[in-house]
Amino acid sequence: MSPPAAESYLTDGRTVWSWLTTHDHKRIGLMFLGLTLFFFLLGGLFALALRIELLTPGRTIMGHLAYNRMFTLHGVTMVWLFMIPAIPSAFGNFLVPLMIGARDVAFPRLNLASVYLYVLGASVTLWGMLEGGADTGWTFYTPYSTTTGTAVLPVLLGVFIIGFSTILTGLNFIATVHTLRAPGLTWMKLPLFVWAIYGTSIIQVLATPVLGMVLLLVALERVVGAGIFDPARGGDPLLFQHLFWFYSHPAVYIMVLPSMGVISEAVCAFSRKNAFSYRMIVYSTLGIAFVGFFTWGHHMFASGQSTFGSGAFGAMSMLVAIFTAIKIFSWLGTLYRGSIALESPLLYTLGFMFFLFFGGMIGVAYATTSLNLHWHDTYSVVAHFHFIMVGATVMAFLAALHYWFPKMSGRCFPAKLANGAAVLIIFGFITTFVPQFLLGNLGMPRRYADYPPHFQSLHVASTAGASLLAFGFLIIAGYLAWSLKSGAVAGDNPWGSEGFEWKSASPPPTHNFSTPPKYPTGPHEYAREEVPHAA
């Protein structure tokens, strides 16, 4: 007689207290998912308010100070509260132990503590927003951030606290991957998503303390006038930029590397092939994590740094593009002659590849000093940032949400509606940000609340695209909420995937596996005879 099925993690304790005190990595991942989705909604509402204000020249719905506060709140919310934690803290927490055959992460209590640190930091940041909000932009550039009369201090403190959550999450993943892999699961059998989270964790642990240090220095300057960034007292405002971007450019890869891991999993699952050049994808992941620490100066080409420094930073930035190209060609090689299932996760994957390629090629141009000086501080930079950071990260986030929704919930969602929403989201994103590339080429500066009338048509087109995006996200929220209660039962592996996380039941039991999993082969090793995908 087979043993009775283990209780699902969703039903093993139904009280609110059981969730608030849980050490289960899956429940912690879901809590992070819910929190980051809330802040994604909040940041999106701030963005819509900005786009409405820019519909017309002059004042539309807010004044200049309110506009400055609004784009600061949008940037702080989307960068620190959504994009950085979304995939590592939510999907990484849920999936990494499942993918390596572990019962949990190495430090379950620290994992729960990282949730509460995130909540505390987000609460302090929201309090700063309610107190009037900062107007410095999400980068907090000195000397303005040390002299403005807006509520910068609580926002700085909130982001500082969130950094501790990031560090604890990274430490936990590194320890988990090193110590809790199942017997037989060697390094070169690890799923590519695990490699991506591992590389991201290294960046989180090494770079985030620098952010904490520089935010504390800004707070110290505001409170006691330390003069660290004040030229009148022997300080240097450019020192802030060096310290900030030493963290914040690697932070780009805290957002993008986990996204690349999601895409690697989805491409293999929906082409029913193992990864084309698995080792090259792994090495390029580690290469991006390493080289990313030596590229921060390309944000400062207009700051007066030496010609040699600008050239060196530009060359290192182009080296990142080579590692990225290795990944893109490997994904295309995996798709080539595969048994393609055009499901919604693959549609988002294709959207990710488009945004990464398009934005990455423009990034190579921006890494060229002579071109960068013309585009610097124009709307082209806004569009490039959103193509790479927001477009690619959100595409991967939605691919992960749809691919692993049956794993997390045990339910399926309506496939046709999901495919339609994916097309709408991709089209809306292109419609929103391509006009902003054109605005930058025409000379429109970024962060301006007003503009000459001849720019209005492009701003109207961008706002129309943002409206399409909002509508697409409402559709996704609607059918996923419906599916949680009324969706068809998914079964253990509705996609027919050979990813290691699908070795457990869906939704998984509390301790992940009823019997210890075995790993005779690597992930996504498909038989020659193709198995049809579940509808």
XYZ file of C-alpha atoms in Angstrom:
535
model
C 0.000 0.000 0.000
C 1.398 3.412 -0.956
C 1.780 5.961 1.853
C -0.941 8.619 2.192
C -0.289 11.855 0.347
C 1.414 14.493 2.491
C -0.582 17.589 3.347
C -0.126 20.582 1.072
C 1.822 23.530 2.412
C -1.294 25.649 1.759
C -3.475 23.648 4.145
C -0.899 22.719 6.810
C -2.063 25.408 9.221
C -4.878 27.682 8.107
C -4.674 30.497 10.663
C -3.134 33.897 10.024
C -0.702 33.199 12.881
C 0.526 30.044 11.154
C 1.504 32.195 8.163
C 3.033 35.032 10.205
C 5.277 32.629 12.148
C 6.020 30.122 9.393
C 9.521 28.877 8.597
C 8.358 27.196 5.384
C 10.249 28.683 2.441
C 7.193 28.280 0.209
C 4.922 30.331 2.432
C 7.643 32.948 2.854
C 7.982 33.087 -0.928
C 4.230 33.637 -1.256
C 4.323 36.403 1.348
C 7.085 38.132 -0.613
C 5.046 37.627 -3.787
C 1.990 39.285 -2.272
C 4.013 42.195 -0.887
C 5.899 42.863 -4.110
C 2.673 42.689 -6.125
C 1.160 45.328 -3.832
C 4.104 47.646 -4.385
C 4.042 46.928 -8.111
C 0.446 48.160 -8.094
C 1.414 51.233 -6.075
C 4.366 52.077 -8.316
C 2.180 51.580 -11.384
C -0.400 54.034 -10.049
C 2.366 56.602 -9.521
C 3.488 56.022 -13.126
C -0.039 56.522 -14.468
C -0.295 59.799 -12.546
C 2.960 60.950 -14.193
C 1.742 60.001 -17.650
C -1.562 61.836 -17.123
C 0.313 64.955 -16.033
C 2.427 64.784 -19.204
C -0.581 64.543 -21.516
C -0.517 68.302 -22.016
C 2.114 71.056 -21.784
C 1.869 73.073 -18.600
C -0.072 71.912 -15.562
C -2.538 69.054 -16.080
C -3.264 67.547 -12.642
C -0.278 68.524 -10.436
C 2.318 71.223 -9.924
C 6.068 70.938 -10.392
C 6.925 70.005 -6.783
C 4.195 67.348 -6.711
C 5.534 65.992 -10.019
C 9.066 65.761 -8.599
C 7.747 63.927 -5.548
C 5.641 61.623 -7.700
C 8.473 60.451 -9.962
C 10.654 59.946 -6.882
C 7.983 57.809 -5.248
C 7.505 55.888 -8.501
C 11.230 55.167 -8.796
C 11.758 54.273 -5.130
C 8.736 51.970 -5.112
C 9.500 50.183 -8.367
C 13.256 49.774 -7.829
C 13.643 49.086 -4.120
C 10.249 47.589 -3.268
C 9.403 45.643 -6.425
C 12.104 44.919 -8.984
C 15.000 44.054 -6.668
C 13.102 41.623 -4.383
C 10.410 40.352 -6.785
C 12.043 37.319 -8.396
C 14.805 36.403 -5.874
C 12.743 36.813 -2.717
C 9.435 35.497 -4.074
C 10.192 32.834 -6.683
C 13.720 32.152 -5.422
C 12.436 31.382 -1.950
C 9.671 29.162 -3.265
C 11.674 27.245 -5.854
C 15.361 26.951 -4.981
C 14.901 24.255 -2.272
C 12.481 22.376 -4.558
C 14.985 22.516 -7.404
C 17.890 21.138 -5.363
C 15.947 18.465 -3.459
C 16.085 20.237 -0.063
C 13.400 20.362 2.614
C 13.920 24.088 3.241
C 16.533 26.828 3.041
C 19.635 26.693 5.243
C 18.409 29.333 7.729
C 14.594 29.279 7.959
C 14.416 31.775 10.834
C 16.608 34.288 9.007
C 14.355 33.765 6.019
C 11.322 34.829 8.046
C 13.311 37.721 9.503
C 14.029 38.949 5.962
C 10.273 39.255 5.376
C 9.777 41.392 8.469
C 12.792 43.550 7.669
C 11.316 44.127 4.221
C 7.929 45.036 5.758
C 9.606 47.374 8.277
C 11.676 49.105 5.591
C 8.698 49.425 3.258
C 6.577 50.840 6.101
C 9.198 53.490 6.928
C 9.444 54.368 3.231
C 5.643 54.682 2.975
C 5.646 56.846 6.088
C 8.133 59.131 4.358
C 5.806 59.264 1.364
C 2.873 60.237 3.569
C 4.994 62.858 5.343
C 5.359 64.695 2.045
C 7.688 62.477 0.053
C 11.195 63.077 -1.245
C 11.738 64.988 -4.489
C 15.287 63.844 -5.264
C 14.604 61.002 -7.694
C 15.296 57.410 -6.691
C 19.064 58.049 -6.932
C 19.178 60.631 -4.053
C 21.935 62.643 -5.774
C 23.896 65.061 -3.624
C 24.082 67.965 -2.987
C 20.342 68.328 -3.590
C 19.381 65.368 -1.374
C 21.298 66.890 1.551
C 19.634 70.317 1.261
C 16.045 69.810 0.039
C 13.275 70.455 2.542
C 11.252 67.369 1.606
C 11.050 64.147 3.653
C 14.230 62.480 2.382
C 15.373 61.040 5.720
C 12.601 58.437 6.276
C 12.867 57.280 2.663
C 16.641 56.838 3.069
C 16.078 54.934 6.320
C 13.447 52.696 4.733
C 15.704 51.748 1.817
C 18.563 51.169 4.290
C 16.448 48.675 6.255
C 15.319 46.903 3.077
C 19.002 46.373 2.283
C 19.336 44.100 5.316
C 16.491 41.958 3.987
C 18.340 41.692 0.679
C 21.603 40.670 2.366
C 19.927 37.991 4.506
C 18.176 36.560 1.448
C 21.455 36.381 -0.478
C 23.328 34.734 2.396
C 20.568 32.173 2.784
C 20.636 31.179 -0.878
C 24.433 30.858 -0.970
C 24.433 28.629 2.117
C 21.483 26.606 0.805
C 23.046 25.882 -2.575
C 26.391 24.953 -1.018
C 25.139 22.731 1.786
C 21.676 21.348 1.026
C 21.900 19.931 -2.501
C 20.496 16.392 -2.705
C 22.940 13.491 -3.152
C 23.968 13.179 -6.792
C 23.087 16.797 -7.630
C 26.475 18.142 -8.688
C 27.178 21.757 -9.615
C 26.834 21.073 -13.335
C 23.441 19.458 -12.808
C 21.962 22.501 -11.087
C 18.959 24.117 -12.802
C 19.851 27.352 -14.559
C 17.423 29.264 -12.347
C 19.428 28.146 -9.305
C 22.649 29.335 -10.956
C 21.009 32.703 -11.635
C 19.861 33.059 -8.025
C 23.324 32.003 -6.827
C 25.046 34.662 -8.959
C 22.511 37.254 -7.837
C 23.091 36.342 -4.184
C 26.818 37.031 -4.529
C 26.010 40.531 -5.796
C 23.469 41.074 -3.007
C 25.948 40.152 -0.288
C 28.931 42.091 -1.703
C 27.267 45.229 -3.095
C 24.342 46.009 -0.781
C 26.534 47.055 2.205
C 27.976 49.828 0.013
C 24.454 51.151 -0.578
C 23.767 51.085 3.156
C 26.969 52.993 3.819
C 26.278 55.745 1.298
C 22.666 56.184 2.447
C 23.881 56.536 6.041
C 26.420 59.148 4.918
C 23.668 61.177 3.237
C 21.525 60.904 6.382
C 24.518 61.979 8.494
C 25.078 64.986 6.270
C 21.418 66.006 6.558
C 21.301 65.604 10.349
C 24.674 66.981 11.537
C 26.104 68.642 8.410
C 29.128 66.372 8.220
C 30.260 67.875 4.914
C 31.206 64.564 3.287
C 29.567 65.583 0.010
C 29.686 69.382 0.493
C 32.481 71.131 -1.479
C 32.309 74.135 0.878
C 33.521 71.854 3.678
C 36.033 69.901 1.660
C 33.582 67.229 0.536
C 32.930 65.898 -2.947
C 29.426 65.362 -4.402
C 30.906 63.057 -7.061
C 31.989 60.695 -4.280
C 28.310 59.986 -3.717
C 27.854 59.074 -7.369
C 30.794 56.668 -7.299
C 29.565 54.943 -4.153
C 25.934 54.888 -5.244
C 26.594 53.470 -8.709
C 29.144 50.973 -7.372
C 26.082 49.359 -5.804
C 23.386 50.403 -8.209
C 24.894 49.122 -11.411
C 25.409 45.631 -9.946
C 21.831 46.083 -8.665
C 20.807 46.116 -12.322
C 21.922 42.484 -12.381
C 20.134 41.772 -9.091
C 17.042 42.491 -11.200
C 18.105 41.006 -14.531
C 20.080 37.852 -13.593
C 17.108 36.176 -11.835
C 15.005 37.171 -14.839
C 17.491 35.401 -17.104
C 17.186 32.319 -14.904
C 13.414 32.320 -15.338
C 13.805 32.638 -19.098
C 16.278 29.734 -19.220
C 13.755 27.495 -17.447
C 10.813 28.604 -19.592
C 12.686 28.227 -22.899
C 13.651 24.632 -22.055
C 10.168 23.717 -20.800
C 8.243 25.108 -23.766
C 10.617 23.915 -26.468
C 10.984 20.514 -24.748
C 14.767 20.579 -25.127
C 17.656 20.739 -22.740
C 19.552 24.012 -22.777
C 21.712 24.689 -25.791
C 25.192 25.205 -24.288
C 24.294 24.792 -20.610
C 27.853 25.536 -19.460
C 28.069 28.751 -21.461
C 24.854 29.996 -19.855
C 26.321 29.184 -16.427
C 29.655 30.861 -17.152
C 27.971 33.929 -18.642
C 25.852 34.224 -15.473
C 28.963 34.278 -13.310
C 30.712 36.580 -15.816
C 27.909 39.155 -15.603
C 27.943 38.953 -11.789
C 31.707 39.605 -11.774
C 32.074 42.225 -14.516
C 29.034 44.138 -13.234
C 31.187 45.454 -10.365
C 33.517 47.236 -12.825
C 31.037 49.167 -14.968
C 29.567 51.794 -12.636
C 31.456 54.678 -14.253
C 29.390 54.587 -17.451
C 26.703 56.441 -15.460
C 29.174 59.284 -14.996
C 30.509 60.063 -18.470
C 29.213 63.637 -18.136
C 30.770 64.154 -14.690
C 34.236 65.119 -15.855
C 36.028 61.846 -15.175
C 39.212 61.112 -17.117
C 39.181 60.020 -20.742
C 40.929 56.775 -19.783
C 38.357 56.108 -17.040
C 35.453 56.648 -19.407
C 37.030 54.405 -22.026
C 37.720 51.639 -19.516
C 34.210 51.746 -18.082
C 32.757 51.748 -21.594
C 34.810 48.702 -22.601
C 33.758 46.782 -19.470
C 30.138 47.662 -20.174
C 30.455 46.205 -23.655
C 31.897 43.029 -22.124
C 28.602 42.596 -20.242
C 26.864 42.803 -23.623
C 28.966 39.854 -24.829
C 27.893 37.715 -21.874
C 24.292 38.741 -22.506
C 24.586 37.849 -26.190
C 25.814 34.364 -25.202
C 22.580 33.890 -23.287
C 20.366 35.173 -26.093
C 22.003 32.940 -28.712
C 21.788 29.981 -26.330
C 18.058 30.558 -25.837
C 17.535 30.843 -29.579
C 19.553 27.659 -30.065
C 17.326 25.919 -27.532
C 14.173 27.055 -29.329
C 15.526 26.033 -32.744
C 13.802 22.842 -33.925
C 12.152 22.404 -30.549
C 8.630 21.169 -29.929
C 7.287 24.657 -29.301
C 4.207 25.175 -27.138
C 3.120 28.794 -27.522
C 1.748 29.190 -24.005
C 1.648 32.479 -22.080
C 4.981 31.902 -20.248
C 6.722 31.496 -23.604
C 5.036 34.632 -24.970
C 6.433 36.613 -22.044
C 9.781 34.910 -22.652
C 9.809 36.113 -26.249
C 8.873 39.601 -25.025
C 11.777 39.470 -22.582
C 14.204 38.501 -25.339
C 13.012 41.365 -27.536
C 13.327 43.978 -24.775
C 16.692 42.640 -23.644
C 18.087 42.609 -27.192
C 16.660 45.987 -28.212
C 17.565 47.701 -24.938
C 20.941 45.949 -24.785
C 21.976 47.103 -28.241
C 21.097 50.662 -27.281
C 23.083 50.100 -24.078
C 26.155 49.346 -26.165
C 25.670 52.702 -27.873
C 25.286 54.414 -24.486
C 28.571 52.818 -23.383
C 30.259 54.854 -26.132
C 31.293 58.171 -24.582
C 30.743 60.338 -27.665
C 27.147 59.124 -28.076
C 26.364 59.004 -24.367
C 27.092 62.708 -23.919
C 24.330 63.578 -26.401
C 21.733 61.247 -24.849
C 22.667 61.918 -21.237
C 19.712 63.095 -19.092
C 17.253 62.890 -21.988
C 14.137 60.773 -22.348
C 16.211 58.225 -24.286
C 17.802 57.224 -20.974
C 14.332 56.806 -19.436
C 13.250 54.571 -22.318
C 16.476 52.531 -22.248
C 16.198 52.019 -18.487
C 12.595 50.890 -18.778
C 13.289 48.543 -21.694
C 16.059 46.772 -19.786
C 15.010 47.085 -16.153
C 11.241 47.291 -16.171
C 10.443 45.614 -19.484
C 12.771 42.666 -19.106
C 12.146 42.232 -15.361
C 8.366 42.468 -15.666
C 8.323 40.088 -18.654
C 10.319 37.526 -16.675
C 8.208 38.113 -13.564
C 5.012 37.452 -15.528
C 6.583 34.417 -17.221
C 7.494 33.043 -13.782
C 4.068 33.850 -12.364
C 2.278 31.981 -15.158
C 4.750 29.092 -15.446
C 4.802 28.310 -11.728
C 1.224 29.337 -10.882
C 0.059 25.685 -11.082
C 2.999 24.630 -8.897
C 2.167 27.199 -6.233
C -1.631 26.965 -6.290
C -2.475 23.578 -7.815
C -4.806 25.365 -10.253
C -4.756 26.225 -13.961
C -5.681 29.575 -15.490
C -7.585 30.232 -18.775
C -4.903 29.859 -21.442
C -6.507 31.914 -24.229
C -7.174 34.861 -21.939
C -3.594 34.653 -20.647
C -2.199 34.645 -24.191
C -4.305 37.676 -25.126
C -3.168 39.562 -22.043
C 0.478 38.739 -22.826
C 0.178 40.194 -26.343
C -1.547 43.294 -24.936
C 1.149 43.813 -22.290
C 3.993 43.506 -24.809
C 2.294 45.822 -27.310
C 1.435 48.317 -24.559
C 5.012 48.375 -23.338
C 6.397 49.043 -26.817
C 3.799 51.779 -27.355
C 4.714 53.403 -24.041
C 8.482 53.601 -24.420
C 9.341 53.778 -28.133
C 7.919 57.361 -28.229
C 10.240 58.174 -25.316
C 13.269 57.093 -27.370
C 12.093 59.528 -30.017
C 11.572 62.283 -27.438
C 15.149 61.819 -26.262
C 16.509 61.988 -29.784
C 14.605 65.254 -30.242
C 16.214 66.678 -27.093
C 13.466 66.352 -24.466
C 15.133 66.280 -21.005
C 13.988 63.701 -18.490
C 12.335 64.565 -15.142
C 10.674 67.706 -16.544
C 7.043 68.402 -15.662
C 6.618 70.768 -18.607
C 7.643 70.712 -22.251
C 7.213 72.651 -25.538
C 3.963 71.920 -27.451
C 5.715 70.158 -30.350
C 6.516 67.210 -28.023
C 2.862 66.631 -27.095
C 1.962 64.035 -29.734
C 4.706 61.684 -28.556
C 3.684 62.148 -24.911
C 0.082 61.351 -25.820
C 1.221 58.162 -27.580
C 3.283 57.178 -24.528
C 0.337 57.750 -22.189
C -1.918 55.691 -24.484
C 0.577 52.819 -24.234
C 0.598 53.136 -20.435
C -3.197 52.842 -20.474
C -2.927 49.612 -22.491
C -0.460 48.290 -19.937
C -2.802 49.102 -17.067
C -5.681 47.344 -18.830
C -3.530 44.276 -19.490
C -2.494 44.050 -15.833
C -6.134 44.311 -14.747
C -6.978 41.352 -16.996
C -4.144 39.290 -15.480
C -5.197 40.148 -11.927
C -8.785 39.188 -12.763
C -8.211 35.738 -14.254
C -5.512 34.733 -11.757
C -7.770 35.701 -8.825
C -10.607 33.707 -10.430
C -8.321 30.735 -11.041
C -7.285 30.507 -7.390
C -10.835 29.423 -6.515
C -12.404 28.202 -9.733
C -9.525 27.165 -12.009
C -9.236 23.565 -13.145
C -7.105 21.303 -10.962
C -3.638 21.393 -12.500
C -2.263 18.000 -11.551
C 1.342 17.583 -10.530
C 2.935 18.677 -13.822
C 0.521 20.357 -16.250
C 3.290 21.600 -18.562
C 4.987 18.214 -18.925
C 8.221 19.865 -17.807
C 11.383 18.001 -16.805
C 12.454 20.819 -14.494
C 13.479 19.517 -11.083
C 10.848 21.540 -9.191
C 8.149 19.418 -10.831
C 9.414 16.267 -9.099
C 7.186 17.143 -6.134
C 3.402 17.383 -6.017
C 1.586 20.567 -7.033
C 1.057 22.279 -4.651
C 4.011 20.761 -2.779
C 3.723 19.162 0.670
C 5.086 21.070 3.664
C 8.471 19.327 3.530
C 8.554 19.345 -0.286
C 8.962 15.630 -1.055
C 7.142 12.493 0.095
C 10.188 10.446 -0.951
C 13.735 11.740 -1.496
C 14.191 12.768 -5.158
C 16.916 11.271 -7.348
C 18.924 13.085 -9.986
C 20.396 10.656 -12.516
C 20.458 13.363 -15.220
C 20.519 17.137 -15.472
C 17.371 19.292 -15.665
C 15.213 19.391 -18.778
C 16.503 16.162 -20.287
C 13.644 15.253 -22.630
C 13.151 11.946 -24.418
C 13.181 11.811 -28.205
C 9.485 10.964 -28.255
C 7.717 14.197 -27.448
C 5.013 14.232 -24.800
C 2.113 16.559 -25.651
C 1.669 19.604 -23.426
C -1.377 19.775 -21.194
C -3.888 22.371 -22.347
